[in-house]
Structure formats: structure tokens, C-alpha cells
Amino acid sequence: MFKKILIANRGEIACRVMRTAKRMGIATVAVYSDADARSPHVLMADESVRLGPAPAAESYLKAELILDAAKATGADCIHPGYGFLSERESFSQACADAGIAFVGPPPKAIAAMGDKIESKKLAKAAGVNVVPGHVGEIDDTDHAVRIANDIGYPVMMKASAGGGKGMRLAWSEKDVREGFEATKREGLASFGDDRVFIEKFIESPRHIEIQVLGDQHGNTLYLNERECSIQRRHQKVVEEAPSPFVSPEMRRKMGEQAVALSKAVGYYSAGTVELIVSGADTTGESFYFLEMNTRLQVEHPVTECITGLDLVEQMIRVAYGEKLAMTQDDVKIHGWAVENRVYAEDPYRNFLPSTGRLVRYRPPEARFHQAPFASSDVEKRVSTSLDTNGESGTYIRVDDGVAEGGEVSMFYDPMIAKLVTWAPTRIEAIDAQVAALDRFELEGLGNNVDFLSALMQHDRFREGNITTGFIAEEYPEGFHGAPADDALLARLAALAAKLSSIETARNGLIDGQLSPRFDEALTRQDWVVRIGKTDHRVTVENGNVAVDGTEIAVDVEWKPGQRLVEAVFDGNPLAVRVERRRTDWRFTTRGASHGVRVLSPRIAELAEHMIEKVPPDMSKFLLCPMPGLVTRIEVGEGDAVEAGQPLAVVEAMKMENILRAEKSGTVKSLNAEAGDSLAVDAVIMEFE
């Protein structure tokens, strides 16, 4: 077996590979940019090598630096992780030329499948269904318009070398003219390749992918499917395995086509064949090849959970030349797994990217790293591993590459962590996600934890009635927090009164109180708990709580200063993240944050007469919505602008964000120019 492995990537995937390598007794080498010098993956490795400055193009994307690091440390194999160099056949070939094993597919397979245009041609030639579209190169914007008109709108423009990055949906010629060049730029910035292809956009689609695994001896398997339909801006947000839509027969057909395609190009190692499926066709016949990712996928943990396999270990063993220790009949489906991607973005501000320091980072306690029933002995069949360990309860897995006090920078992907839950059934796995998200403490920058919880509670998601347009369809006006029913609000009111009573009791123990019998007044306390604009009358007496006249059994142990409350209401657990804000509280649970005021009846009465502070009018300013780099200013001083007109472009997290005029007006002054790095809410321009 290999002696030392270099992981040519960063963040959670680097940590993920290291966990398996260490379990296999393989020494690890990390590489890092200046921005990652103290990152967890660097501290976790046995050795580490600096590559260069923070931008990926000057560090992680430089193949020659990676190879130099491998040679300098004596690494005999390189694992590329998810992206960066994983889909470059030149890098795979360079490893082979240097006598260093590449933990991935051979160069020819990467070349055949890594290029999205060429892979479609090969798939079509092999008889695999492909989405109608133009698979040749596109000369310019006018050429793109002609192609789109021929295909028929809507169409999707995609960067040839990309995945979710570098994609634009066009409903008209205007959209093509506006988005084609931006798609080219994003492809060039993220992947070093500005080629674009255009294909028909299938409305009401489901995104389903097949995990394949092959060795160098001609054995190739499909490891069931993953449902990845919950996406935003073409980036996956939620993944699950298996799919609630796929039937056994459909799974077999998809899997056999994926295997046939893999064998046609001599593919081995782990890979993913992505398909777009018509959710309206219950026959399961309407599925089309999109692309093949010649690498390990971000969502691979859900496959590991239901199969019992460690895909990273399998990749390493295949690279070493070993045969697969299982056959297709050994691959089963055990239980259900759901993965949520925790992103550094603010769902309350249209999901704008967020950067900054992780002031507090406390993920829920993980109970496993691979499958809950995985066998460490790869010679054992997957079908028997379940018999040894059982299939009961729920399990939590957290894959991350950050730590409390660390920075989430603007240079890399905004994903903070992956939260994975496994349970015997789909609903149990989803409910485990809700409970785990309630316990995910993350402060210091915007994050999507509330939004993920709201998705898990959404009736349509729980029913499995999902498409890639789910988020746009269900949240057309943006996200404002998951709705809270009366029962939850009553519980929060009871909790607020209980916590305030605990605080009051503690304060009563301080020496020098006005009344020597102050503790006797604590036997009964009456409160007015204001949540939003609704007041609840709450009484706490001898530990019992009544909200608006209805008793609620609440059991809670809490000390002032603790930020996570584990409460039990009528036998049902509820985790609430709490924050003290002067005289108020902020409770966060079940996908929403609630401002809570706890007042005595008299103070509540007087508070009605307080004057609310009106925020200043900022409508005359264009503010930077997120920390980022100004790449273009589209107007000048004195220019008249119309509603919807592009004003500036700000780049953050590898994505271009076009800032448009909300109403007609005249530019009075410019406060920024192209090349400026701005903080959130920095003034870009002022209007008359």
C-alpha cells in the first residue's frame, strides 16, 4: 500500500481524505495558500507545504507547485479532492510521468468525460440519451443567439469545464446577449476555460446522479443514485440517497447506462454520471445524460451512508492496483441519508455571499464519519456488514475544514460544512436534520442554517415532490424565516419566561438587595412575553408555566451565558440557540430567529408609549450588498439611469453579481471604481 499521500486541495475534502488515509496507516501531506496557513487541514496533516498567495490561480491551481511539493516530501500518491486539478488530464499525466500515483481516473478518461462538450458527443455516439442542444464550440454572442433561437427557449448556457459555476438560464434573446459573456468570464475565472455550450432547458426537471466505481481490471459498478434537485443558482444545497422518485427498474436502467459509458472510455476510480430527469414522466424513461464528473463529489457521504463503503478508501485501493472487493449484487441500499450544505451566505439578504471570522463555530456532535454500519474490513461484503452492526436509530456526520476563530475568505467556495444524517427511513433522516440544525451554533458571518431547516420542514420537500426549481418556486420573494405555528410560539414564550425567571432568581442572590425577603417573591412571577407583535401572558409559579392560561410542561436546565438551550416540552425535545441583547432575547430554532421581549405587566403597559426609532433613508445610495471586488462600473457621474439598468458588477466567492437600479434617477457621484475591494454596505454611488 502507499506510504504517503498528498492531498492537492483544501478545506473539508482535504480533512476528509486525511481521516481515511490515517485509518489506513498512510502518512499525509497538506498543501496550502497564505490564506489557509493555519487551517484545520494543515494542522491535521503529518506534513505541509506552502504553495503561494491566496488566489487559487496562484496556488492550488498550479500543477507544477503541487508536483514539486509531492517530490519534496516523498509522497508516492496524490489525491486531488473535489475540484481544482481533479479534472485536468494533463495533471493526471504529469503525475504518471513523475512516477507518482494519481488517485483518480486515467488521463484519457478525464479528457473524454471532463470536457462537457466532448462528453456529450461521446454519450450520444454510445446511444445514451442526451439533452437536445449545441455541443460544438460557440464563436461569439451573435452565434450564441442564433443557436438559442434554433433550439428554442428556454436554454441553458454552461461553461464547458465547469459544474455549477458558470451557468446562465436564458428565457429570451435579451438574456443570451446579457449572460453569454458573463458565463465565459466565470468559466475562465473558475476553471481557466472560457468555452460555453448551450442546451435546451427541461422545465420541471429533477437532478439525479449515479455514483460509479471501477478498478483497473475491468470491473465497474454503480452504487445507486443520489437526488440533488434542491439547488440555488445551479449550486446543490441538499442531497439525499436514495431518490424518493427513482424506482428499482429506473435505478437499474440508469446504472447500467452509467456503467456502459464508463467502460466505453476506460474509466476507473470513483466518478459520477449526472442525469436530468423529467419528474412528470412516472415511467422513468425520460432521463438524459448531462455530464460526468471524473472525481469524488461533494455529496459522496450520502452514498457512503446507504452502501457502507468508504469511497475514499476505494479510490486509494484502486489507484494502488487492487481489484474491487465486491460485485454489483453486493451493493445494497440500507436506510436513507440526507446531506445539507452549510454555506457562508445570508438567506435573509437574497443569499448574498458572506465572509469574515467564525466567532463561534460549534457543529452538532457527530456520531460517525463513514457509514453508520460500515465495515473496516473491505473483504467483507456490504450486504453482511449491516447484520453485524444493526440498522436502528439516527446518525449524524459533519464534514468540515474550518474551526472557531478561523476566517472564511472571498477567495474560495462559500461552503462551511456538510451536515449528514442517516436513519432507517427518509422522514426520520429529515427529522434528524431539523434537530441537528437547531444545535448548529455558527456566529460571525451570514449562514444558511435557518434556510436549510426551513427546507427540511417544508411539506413539499417532505413529500418528495421536488424539482431543480423548488427554491425559486417556493421562495419567490426571498427567504424570511420558516413560519412558526402557534404551538411553537407558545413554547418559546414559556421558555423565555423560564429563562428570565432563572436570571431573576440569580440576581436575587446578589448581596445588598432592597428587600431581605426577595427570594419569596420568586415563587410566582407574571410576565408579558412579546414575540414579534404578539403578547403572551405567562405565569411561572413553583416551576410550573402557563401561557395565556394554558399550562405547558417545560423541563430546562440553563445557566445565564449559555447559548444553547436543550428544553423538553411535554416530553418533546427542542434545542434553541439563545442570545441576550440588552433587555431582549433572540431565539433561533426550527428555521427562524425570533426577537423576544420579557417584561413585567406594568413595564409592558408603559412600553406601548415608547417612540420607535425610524431608520435613515438610504434609497439615494447604491450600497455594496456583500464584501467583494468591484470589477466594473457601468455608469458615470451625471448619467440618467432607468429601473433595472446595470450599475456595477461585484465579484465575490467566484460569482459575478450585477447590481441594478431600483428606480429611475441621475448619478450624482461615484464613490468606488473598478478594482476596489469593498466591505458590506459600502457606498458605491449616490443619486440625486
XYZ file of C-alpha atoms in Angstrom:
688
model
C 0.000 0.000 0.000
C 1.050 3.632 -0.479
C 3.251 5.125 2.219
C 2.467 8.816 1.877
C -0.389 10.699 0.208
C -0.501 14.377 -0.756
C -3.955 15.963 -0.889
C -3.989 18.574 -3.654
C -6.905 20.519 -2.212
C -8.059 22.409 0.848
C -10.863 22.620 3.404
C -13.215 19.825 4.301
C -12.283 17.476 1.453
C -8.624 17.585 2.494
C -9.643 16.686 6.058
C -11.983 14.016 4.711
C -9.214 12.285 2.724
C -6.798 12.528 5.657
C -9.202 10.740 8.015
C -9.327 7.717 5.741
C -5.596 7.823 4.965
C -4.709 7.885 8.652
C -7.044 4.957 9.308
C -5.237 3.049 6.520
C -1.841 3.872 8.005
C -0.827 6.253 5.207
C 1.109 9.416 6.093
C -0.458 12.671 4.862
C 0.825 15.862 3.261
C -1.205 19.079 3.073
C -0.670 21.981 0.710
C -1.874 25.475 1.489
C -2.061 29.064 0.330
C -1.283 32.044 2.528
C -4.978 32.353 3.386
C -5.003 28.769 4.719
C -1.748 28.728 6.668
C -3.491 27.873 9.964
C -6.427 25.967 8.551
C -7.531 22.641 10.095
C -6.397 20.597 7.103
C -2.851 21.955 7.521
C -2.809 21.231 11.252
C -4.257 17.757 10.701
C -1.606 16.624 8.211
C 1.687 14.976 9.090
C 3.499 17.438 6.798
C 2.524 20.627 4.977
C 3.894 22.695 2.092
C 3.145 26.326 1.217
C 2.087 26.875 -2.389
C 1.730 30.647 -2.729
C -0.664 33.594 -2.341
C -4.378 33.270 -1.559
C -5.893 33.301 -5.083
C -6.386 29.733 -6.322
C -4.833 30.613 -9.682
C -1.584 31.415 -7.850
C -1.599 28.432 -5.503
C -3.972 25.441 -5.663
C -4.384 25.593 -9.443
C -0.642 25.500 -10.153
C 0.051 21.887 -11.023
C 3.800 22.333 -11.048
C 3.755 23.540 -7.421
C 1.714 20.515 -6.367
C 4.116 18.126 -8.068
C 7.122 19.891 -6.564
C 5.544 19.516 -3.120
C 4.953 15.799 -3.685
C 8.534 15.255 -4.795
C 9.946 17.294 -1.920
C 8.013 15.336 0.703
C 8.417 11.923 -0.907
C 4.681 11.391 -1.435
C 4.017 8.367 -3.634
C 0.421 9.302 -4.493
C -1.740 12.424 -4.885
C -5.462 12.720 -4.162
C -6.929 15.764 -5.974
C -10.067 16.101 -3.831
C -13.178 17.536 -5.475
C -12.027 20.071 -7.988
C -9.097 22.297 -8.849
C -6.829 19.752 -10.566
C -9.067 16.686 -10.395
C -10.455 17.084 -13.914
C -7.250 18.023 -15.718
C -5.899 15.131 -17.748
C -2.590 16.999 -18.023
C -2.161 16.849 -14.257
C -3.007 13.149 -14.140
C -0.473 12.525 -16.910
C 2.143 14.669 -15.179
C 1.745 12.549 -12.040
C 2.280 9.394 -14.080
C 5.349 10.889 -15.769
C 6.783 11.747 -12.337
C 6.178 8.228 -11.024
C 3.539 9.428 -8.556
C 0.188 7.617 -8.449
C -2.877 9.738 -9.200
C -5.881 8.787 -7.056
C -8.415 9.168 -9.830
C -9.224 8.059 -13.365
C -6.667 7.743 -16.207
C -5.845 10.807 -18.348
C -7.786 9.569 -21.377
C -10.973 9.126 -19.363
C -10.605 12.583 -17.847
C -10.109 14.061 -21.307
C -13.130 12.195 -22.673
C -15.542 12.947 -19.844
C -14.093 16.033 -18.184
C -14.869 18.232 -21.185
C -18.633 18.746 -21.110
C -18.875 19.269 -24.865
C -16.830 16.203 -25.838
C -18.541 14.023 -23.248
C -21.932 14.781 -24.798
C -20.637 13.777 -28.208
C -19.306 10.500 -26.802
C -22.500 9.795 -24.898
C -24.597 10.416 -27.977
C -22.373 8.142 -30.071
C -22.748 5.416 -27.425
C -26.532 5.603 -27.667
C -27.074 7.396 -24.358
C -29.903 9.920 -24.293
C -28.591 13.498 -24.222
C -30.420 16.771 -23.803
C -31.127 18.499 -27.144
C -28.608 21.253 -27.730
C -25.481 22.520 -29.458
C -22.393 20.555 -28.438
C -19.882 22.414 -30.634
C -17.874 25.499 -29.778
C -19.583 28.900 -29.964
C -17.830 31.774 -31.727
C -19.388 34.846 -30.141
C -22.587 36.325 -28.705
C -24.330 36.568 -32.088
C -23.558 32.916 -32.738
C -24.938 32.050 -29.295
C -28.157 33.929 -30.092
C -28.626 32.015 -33.363
C -28.086 28.690 -31.606
C -30.519 29.555 -28.810
C -33.157 30.623 -31.332
C -32.767 27.323 -33.193
C -33.041 25.201 -30.041
C -35.996 27.158 -28.673
C -36.262 28.975 -25.353
C -35.639 28.498 -22.513
C -31.995 27.438 -22.935
C -29.127 26.929 -20.518
C -25.666 28.375 -21.155
C -22.912 26.417 -19.390
C -19.165 26.718 -19.047
C -17.661 23.675 -20.757
C -15.186 22.928 -17.964
C -17.494 23.792 -15.089
C -20.099 22.263 -12.857
C -22.499 24.586 -11.022
C -20.314 27.637 -11.648
C -20.595 29.461 -14.959
C -24.240 28.791 -15.792
C -26.999 31.109 -17.055
C -30.644 30.408 -17.825
C -31.952 32.402 -20.784
C -35.652 32.864 -21.493
C -35.136 35.247 -24.402
C -32.586 36.652 -26.836
C -32.009 39.536 -24.432
C -30.970 37.080 -21.699
C -28.488 35.410 -24.062
C -26.909 38.685 -25.071
C -26.615 39.786 -21.463
C -25.415 36.497 -19.990
C -23.201 34.846 -22.600
C -20.074 36.931 -21.946
C -20.597 36.672 -18.166
C -20.748 32.874 -18.488
C -17.464 32.906 -20.436
C -15.798 35.101 -17.810
C -16.945 32.927 -14.906
C -15.720 29.803 -16.694
C -12.344 31.412 -17.307
C -12.039 32.700 -13.733
C -13.048 29.419 -12.076
C -11.661 26.794 -14.449
C -9.256 28.536 -16.851
C -11.549 27.659 -19.791
C -13.990 30.147 -21.346
C -15.744 27.770 -23.751
C -19.526 27.647 -23.433
C -22.173 25.249 -24.713
C -25.934 25.734 -24.963
C -28.679 23.173 -24.440
C -32.432 23.019 -24.040
C -33.619 23.700 -20.504
C -36.018 20.992 -19.386
C -38.744 22.553 -17.268
C -39.770 20.883 -14.003
C -36.620 18.733 -14.007
C -35.103 16.544 -11.323
C -31.328 16.272 -10.981
C -30.315 12.682 -10.290
C -26.819 11.276 -10.440
C -25.344 7.784 -10.463
C -22.205 7.001 -8.473
C -19.850 4.671 -10.349
C -16.771 2.872 -9.089
C -14.330 0.923 -11.219
C -10.945 -0.748 -10.870
C -8.052 -1.188 -13.289
C -9.074 -4.794 -14.031
C -12.258 -4.076 -15.977
C -14.713 -4.195 -13.069
C -17.180 -1.297 -12.889
C -20.165 -0.943 -10.536
C -22.915 1.592 -9.961
C -23.513 2.447 -6.301
C -27.130 3.555 -6.625
C -28.311 7.127 -7.119
C -28.405 10.477 -5.357
C -31.190 13.046 -5.634
C -29.676 16.535 -5.981
C -32.687 18.538 -7.156
C -32.689 21.144 -4.377
C -30.419 23.773 -5.926
C -29.984 27.532 -5.891
C -28.217 29.326 -8.718
C -27.402 25.847 -10.031
C -25.433 25.039 -6.887
C -26.569 21.972 -4.971
C -27.912 22.691 -1.494
C -29.498 19.398 -0.388
C -28.676 15.862 -1.499
C -30.166 12.552 -0.482
C -29.754 8.866 -1.231
C -31.648 7.076 -2.477
C -34.044 9.254 -4.503
C -37.727 9.259 -3.497
C -38.600 9.324 -7.219
C -36.470 6.518 -8.635
C -37.970 3.039 -8.911
C -35.844 -0.152 -8.816
C -36.250 -0.604 -12.571
C -35.339 3.014 -13.265
C -32.302 2.660 -10.999
C -31.159 -0.394 -12.919
C -31.508 1.311 -16.311
C -29.682 4.434 -15.168
C -26.951 2.404 -13.509
C -26.359 0.143 -16.476
C -26.095 3.130 -18.843
C -23.658 4.829 -16.458
C -21.508 1.706 -16.313
C -21.598 1.277 -20.104
C -20.487 4.867 -20.601
C -17.684 4.451 -18.060
C -16.401 1.301 -19.732
C -16.554 2.944 -23.150
C -13.880 5.435 -22.076
C -11.829 3.049 -19.923
C -12.869 4.736 -16.699
C -11.754 3.561 -13.258
C -11.829 5.057 -9.731
C -14.888 6.913 -8.394
C -16.958 9.057 -10.722
C -20.444 10.451 -11.121
C -22.760 10.367 -14.114
C -25.218 13.248 -13.803
C -28.670 12.971 -15.320
C -31.596 15.300 -15.779
C -34.926 13.554 -15.323
C -38.433 14.614 -16.194
C -40.406 14.476 -12.960
C -43.637 14.428 -14.955
C -42.817 11.066 -16.540
C -43.569 8.386 -13.962
C -42.431 5.645 -16.358
C -38.826 6.526 -15.600
C -37.897 6.567 -19.276
C -37.248 10.317 -19.608
C -33.728 10.697 -18.262
C -30.894 12.396 -20.124
C -27.128 12.487 -19.739
C -25.818 15.855 -18.575
C -22.158 15.293 -17.777
C -19.724 13.044 -15.998
C -17.691 14.341 -13.087
C -14.393 12.468 -13.133
C -13.758 12.874 -9.441
C -15.184 12.438 -5.979
C -18.335 14.537 -5.473
C -19.130 16.837 -2.555
C -22.256 14.770 -1.880
C -20.455 11.409 -1.729
C -21.211 10.893 2.018
C -24.861 10.021 1.380
C -23.765 7.193 -0.903
C -21.325 6.004 1.741
C -24.123 6.037 4.306
C -26.504 3.783 2.384
C -23.887 1.380 0.982
C -21.438 1.060 3.881
C -18.490 1.857 1.613
C -15.693 4.341 2.196
C -15.299 5.810 -1.300
C -12.002 7.496 -0.492
C -10.555 4.176 0.643
C -11.841 2.502 -2.511
C -10.230 5.198 -4.661
C -6.887 4.720 -2.930
C -7.022 0.944 -3.285
C -7.970 1.199 -6.971
C -5.070 3.612 -7.569
C -2.762 1.063 -5.927
C -3.963 -1.542 -8.406
C -6.236 -3.629 -6.217
C -9.416 -5.242 -7.526
C -12.793 -4.226 -6.161
C -13.715 -6.487 -3.262
C -17.428 -6.513 -4.118
C -19.719 -7.242 -7.051
C -22.852 -5.473 -8.260
C -25.043 -7.891 -6.301
C -23.267 -6.864 -3.096
C -24.321 -3.230 -3.467
C -27.493 -2.720 -1.434
C -29.485 0.206 -0.075
C -29.588 0.448 3.706
C -31.766 3.181 5.177
C -31.792 6.797 3.998
C -29.258 9.615 4.114
C -29.663 13.382 3.709
C -26.906 15.976 3.302
C -27.241 19.728 3.780
C -24.526 22.135 2.689
C -23.917 24.887 5.226
C -22.871 27.950 3.234
C -21.407 31.339 4.147
C -24.285 33.331 2.702
C -27.169 35.393 4.068
C -30.572 33.955 3.078
C -32.291 36.964 4.623
C -30.489 39.218 2.115
C -31.130 37.258 -1.074
C -28.348 34.771 -0.259
C -25.562 37.294 -0.691
C -22.092 35.829 -0.038
C -20.693 36.427 3.421
C -17.089 36.484 4.556
C -15.427 37.037 7.885
C -14.354 35.379 11.098
C -16.141 32.414 12.626
C -16.640 33.997 16.030
C -18.463 30.878 17.188
C -18.448 27.500 15.468
C -19.979 24.567 17.301
C -21.494 21.963 14.953
C -23.743 19.243 16.398
C -21.896 16.274 17.795
C -21.064 13.756 15.079
C -21.654 10.056 15.652
C -19.838 8.661 12.617
C -17.507 9.647 9.783
C -18.297 6.994 7.208
C -21.465 4.871 7.119
C -23.048 4.056 10.483
C -22.698 0.373 9.720
C -19.510 0.392 7.591
C -17.058 -2.437 7.971
C -13.376 -1.607 8.297
C -12.619 -4.895 6.552
C -13.121 -4.281 2.833
C -13.112 -8.005 2.183
C -16.472 -8.314 3.929
C -19.457 -7.909 1.685
C -21.526 -4.765 2.112
C -24.682 -6.868 2.361
C -23.434 -8.574 5.522
C -21.968 -5.532 7.273
C -25.447 -4.424 8.292
C -26.125 -7.727 10.022
C -23.194 -7.136 12.372
C -23.965 -3.591 13.434
C -27.740 -3.331 13.102
C -29.912 -0.712 11.473
C -31.621 1.378 14.130
C -31.589 4.933 15.402
C -30.255 8.000 13.626
C -26.691 9.136 12.997
C -25.014 12.489 12.426
C -21.912 13.184 10.358
C -20.224 16.577 9.980
C -17.584 17.065 7.280
C -15.828 20.407 7.632
C -12.489 22.126 7.264
C -12.980 25.178 9.462
C -12.572 25.944 13.141
C -13.802 28.530 15.593
C -11.781 31.708 15.170
C -10.916 30.938 11.543
C -11.651 33.090 8.522
C -13.974 32.384 5.618
C -12.327 34.323 2.805
C -13.576 35.670 -0.507
C -11.094 33.540 -2.470
C -12.745 30.127 -2.218
C -16.051 28.291 -2.235
C -18.505 29.544 0.441
C -19.255 26.079 1.851
C -18.516 25.911 5.577
C -19.558 22.349 6.334
C -21.657 19.380 5.255
C -24.243 18.082 7.703
C -25.237 14.484 7.004
C -27.891 12.435 8.775
C -28.753 8.763 8.345
C -31.825 6.895 9.566
C -33.820 3.805 8.618
C -36.437 5.929 6.778
C -36.475 9.157 4.785
C -38.673 11.100 7.208
C -36.545 10.037 10.165
C -33.397 11.227 8.361
C -35.092 14.555 7.573
C -36.281 14.998 11.169
C -32.740 14.268 12.345
C -31.562 17.126 10.103
C -34.019 19.550 11.718
C -32.877 18.582 15.209
C -29.185 18.783 14.250
C -29.578 22.181 12.546
C -31.166 23.547 15.738
C -27.933 22.614 17.508
C -25.589 24.112 14.885
C -24.008 27.162 16.549
C -22.470 29.482 13.943
C -21.833 33.169 14.539
C -19.739 35.910 12.992
C -20.947 35.790 9.400
C -24.132 35.139 7.475
C -25.077 31.495 7.071
C -27.938 29.435 5.668
C -28.679 27.208 8.683
C -32.181 28.682 9.141
C -32.921 28.221 5.450
C -31.814 24.592 5.483
C -34.077 23.907 8.451
C -36.975 25.548 6.628
C -36.351 23.286 3.622
C -36.371 20.195 5.823
C -39.736 21.216 7.307
C -41.378 22.152 4.000
C -44.346 19.896 3.220
C -43.468 19.650 -0.468
C -39.914 18.536 0.272
C -41.061 16.009 2.837
C -43.451 14.571 0.262
C -40.567 14.195 -2.218
C -42.319 16.421 -4.784
C -39.220 18.385 -5.779
C -37.555 19.798 -8.885
C -34.485 21.919 -9.541
C -36.817 24.931 -9.459
C -38.033 24.167 -5.928
C -36.343 27.089 -4.164
C -37.316 29.661 -6.802
C -40.890 28.364 -6.821
C -41.382 28.186 -3.067
C -39.454 31.329 -2.098
C -40.181 33.787 -4.957
C -39.991 36.793 -2.628
C -36.884 35.581 -0.848
C -36.464 33.875 2.496
C -37.824 35.460 5.655
C -37.571 32.570 8.085
C -39.582 29.387 8.462
C -43.155 30.047 9.622
C -43.778 29.244 13.279
C -47.131 27.809 14.326
C -48.986 28.805 17.494
C -47.722 25.770 19.392
C -44.068 26.655 18.761
C -44.612 30.318 19.672
C -46.275 29.274 22.918
C -43.297 27.080 23.745
C -40.880 29.917 23.018
C -42.929 32.226 25.248
C -42.769 29.637 28.031
C -39.023 29.219 27.546
C -38.430 32.989 27.573
C -40.339 33.362 30.837
C -38.498 30.413 32.336
C -35.066 31.812 31.393
C -35.993 35.259 32.676
C -37.135 33.713 35.946
C -33.807 31.899 36.263
C -31.971 35.187 35.653
C -34.127 36.997 38.193
C -33.522 34.278 40.781
C -29.797 34.519 40.221
C -29.860 38.300 40.516
C -31.781 37.938 43.771
C -28.810 36.173 45.310
C -26.613 39.221 44.904
C -25.869 40.859 48.271
C -27.399 44.253 49.062
C -30.888 43.760 47.573
C -33.628 46.237 48.540
C -35.790 43.523 50.113
C -34.389 40.919 52.511
C -37.300 38.624 51.518
C -36.693 38.985 47.757
C -36.453 35.234 47.261
C -40.043 34.778 48.431
C -41.262 36.924 45.516
C -39.813 34.357 43.133
C -42.416 31.726 43.973
C -44.734 33.355 41.390
C -43.805 35.645 38.551
C -46.082 37.198 35.961
C -44.600 38.179 32.610
C -45.653 39.641 29.313
C -43.645 37.900 26.585
C -43.670 39.792 23.294
C -42.704 37.751 20.215
C -42.895 39.916 17.133
C -46.038 41.982 17.656
C -47.899 39.402 19.731
C -48.042 39.488 23.525
C -48.361 36.335 25.610
C -49.347 36.396 29.277
C -47.079 33.950 31.057
C -47.051 32.852 34.681
C -44.192 30.967 36.301
C -45.111 29.537 39.679
C -43.193 26.909 41.635
C -41.550 25.749 38.407
C -44.843 25.416 36.508
C -45.512 27.548 33.444
C -48.825 28.718 31.975
C -49.020 30.583 28.655
C -52.233 32.515 28.009
C -53.944 30.370 30.613
C -52.741 27.002 29.259
C -50.222 25.012 31.259
C -47.113 23.843 29.419
C -44.826 21.237 30.903
C -41.298 22.501 30.331
C -38.097 20.988 31.660
C -34.957 23.045 31.121
C -31.556 23.306 32.760
C -29.857 26.561 31.840
C -27.296 28.893 33.303
C -27.030 32.559 32.281
C -24.487 32.889 29.498
C -25.162 29.523 27.861
C -26.039 29.967 24.179
C -27.752 26.660 23.510
C -30.783 25.586 25.498
C -31.891 21.959 25.475
C -35.521 22.053 26.606
C -38.211 19.381 26.802
C -41.847 20.382 26.265
C -44.462 17.791 27.165
C -41.864 15.090 26.535
C -40.709 16.529 23.178
C -37.111 17.884 22.975
C -36.419 21.283 21.435
C -32.988 22.893 21.035
C -32.964 26.697 20.946
C -29.986 28.945 20.317
C -30.301 31.965 22.606
C -28.649 35.362 22.542
C -29.094 38.094 25.163
C -29.454 41.541 23.589
C -29.604 44.073 26.426
C -33.188 43.802 27.656
C -34.284 41.485 24.832
C -33.607 37.939 23.693
C -33.113 36.400 20.292
C -34.268 32.808 19.997
C -33.296 30.765 16.942
C -34.878 27.394 16.293
C -36.793 25.468 13.651
C -35.510 27.629 10.807
C -36.169 31.147 12.094
C -34.941 33.766 14.538
C -37.419 35.459 16.847
C -36.962 38.700 18.738
C -38.353 38.183 22.245
C -39.021 40.732 24.987
C -39.860 39.629 28.517
C -41.474 42.410 30.545
C -43.359 42.799 33.770
C -47.057 43.653 33.174
C -46.537 47.269 34.247
C -43.458 47.837 32.057
C -45.270 46.230 29.109
C -48.078 48.714 29.569
C -45.667 51.668 29.610
C -43.672 50.300 26.648
C -46.685 50.889 24.407
C -45.979 54.618 24.648
C -42.331 54.410 23.568
C -41.462 56.086 20.242
C -39.878 53.783 17.641
C -36.637 54.947 16.043
C -37.016 55.374 12.282
C -34.002 54.114 10.270
C -32.302 56.634 7.935
C -33.333 56.823 4.279
C -30.632 55.140 2.181
C -32.618 54.995 -1.068
C -30.324 57.601 -2.684
C -27.295 55.339 -2.392
C -26.138 52.175 -4.145
C -24.635 50.064 -1.373
C -22.338 47.093 -1.779
C -24.514 44.129 -0.703
C -21.604 41.872 0.233
C -17.821 42.037 0.742
C -16.325 41.776 -2.719
C -14.276 43.164 -5.588
C -15.724 45.796 -7.909
C -14.998 44.532 -11.421
C -16.970 47.102 -13.423
C -18.765 50.422 -13.021
C -21.347 50.696 -15.793
C -22.312 54.389 -15.422
C -20.667 57.751 -14.853
C -21.444 60.908 -12.902
C -24.388 62.786 -14.374
C -25.770 59.745 -16.230
C -29.512 59.175 -16.176
C -30.445 55.591 -15.285
C -33.643 53.593 -15.604
C -35.066 50.963 -13.274
C -33.393 47.613 -13.893
C -30.331 49.106 -15.607
C -26.959 47.547 -14.613
C -24.945 49.948 -12.469
C -21.977 47.922 -11.238
C -20.620 44.391 -11.015
C -19.213 42.983 -7.776
C -17.375 39.649 -7.678
C -17.475 37.512 -4.547
C -16.959 33.787 -3.981
C -16.110 33.335 -7.713
C -19.539 34.689 -8.722
C -20.338 37.923 -10.572
C -23.201 39.904 -9.041
C -24.838 42.560 -11.226
C -26.189 45.489 -9.201
C -29.154 47.184 -10.897
C -31.025 50.426 -10.412
C -34.180 50.002 -8.327
C -35.749 53.130 -9.849
C -35.049 55.884 -12.359
C -32.661 58.667 -11.371
C -29.418 60.532 -12.042
C -25.971 59.586 -10.778
C -24.715 62.360 -8.501
C -21.302 60.928 -7.586
C -19.202 57.762 -7.723
C -17.546 56.550 -4.540
C -15.839 53.454 -5.953
C -14.081 52.304 -9.097
C -13.142 49.025 -10.734
C -10.523 47.193 -8.697
C -11.753 48.401 -5.300
C -12.353 45.833 -2.552
C -15.423 46.898 -0.611
C -16.995 45.925 2.678
C -20.696 45.208 3.028
C -22.871 48.361 2.848
C -20.012 50.467 1.455
C -21.380 53.290 -0.743
C -20.665 52.660 -4.441
C -22.558 55.655 -5.850
C -25.038 58.352 -4.849
C -28.100 59.543 -6.795
C -29.643 62.991 -6.962
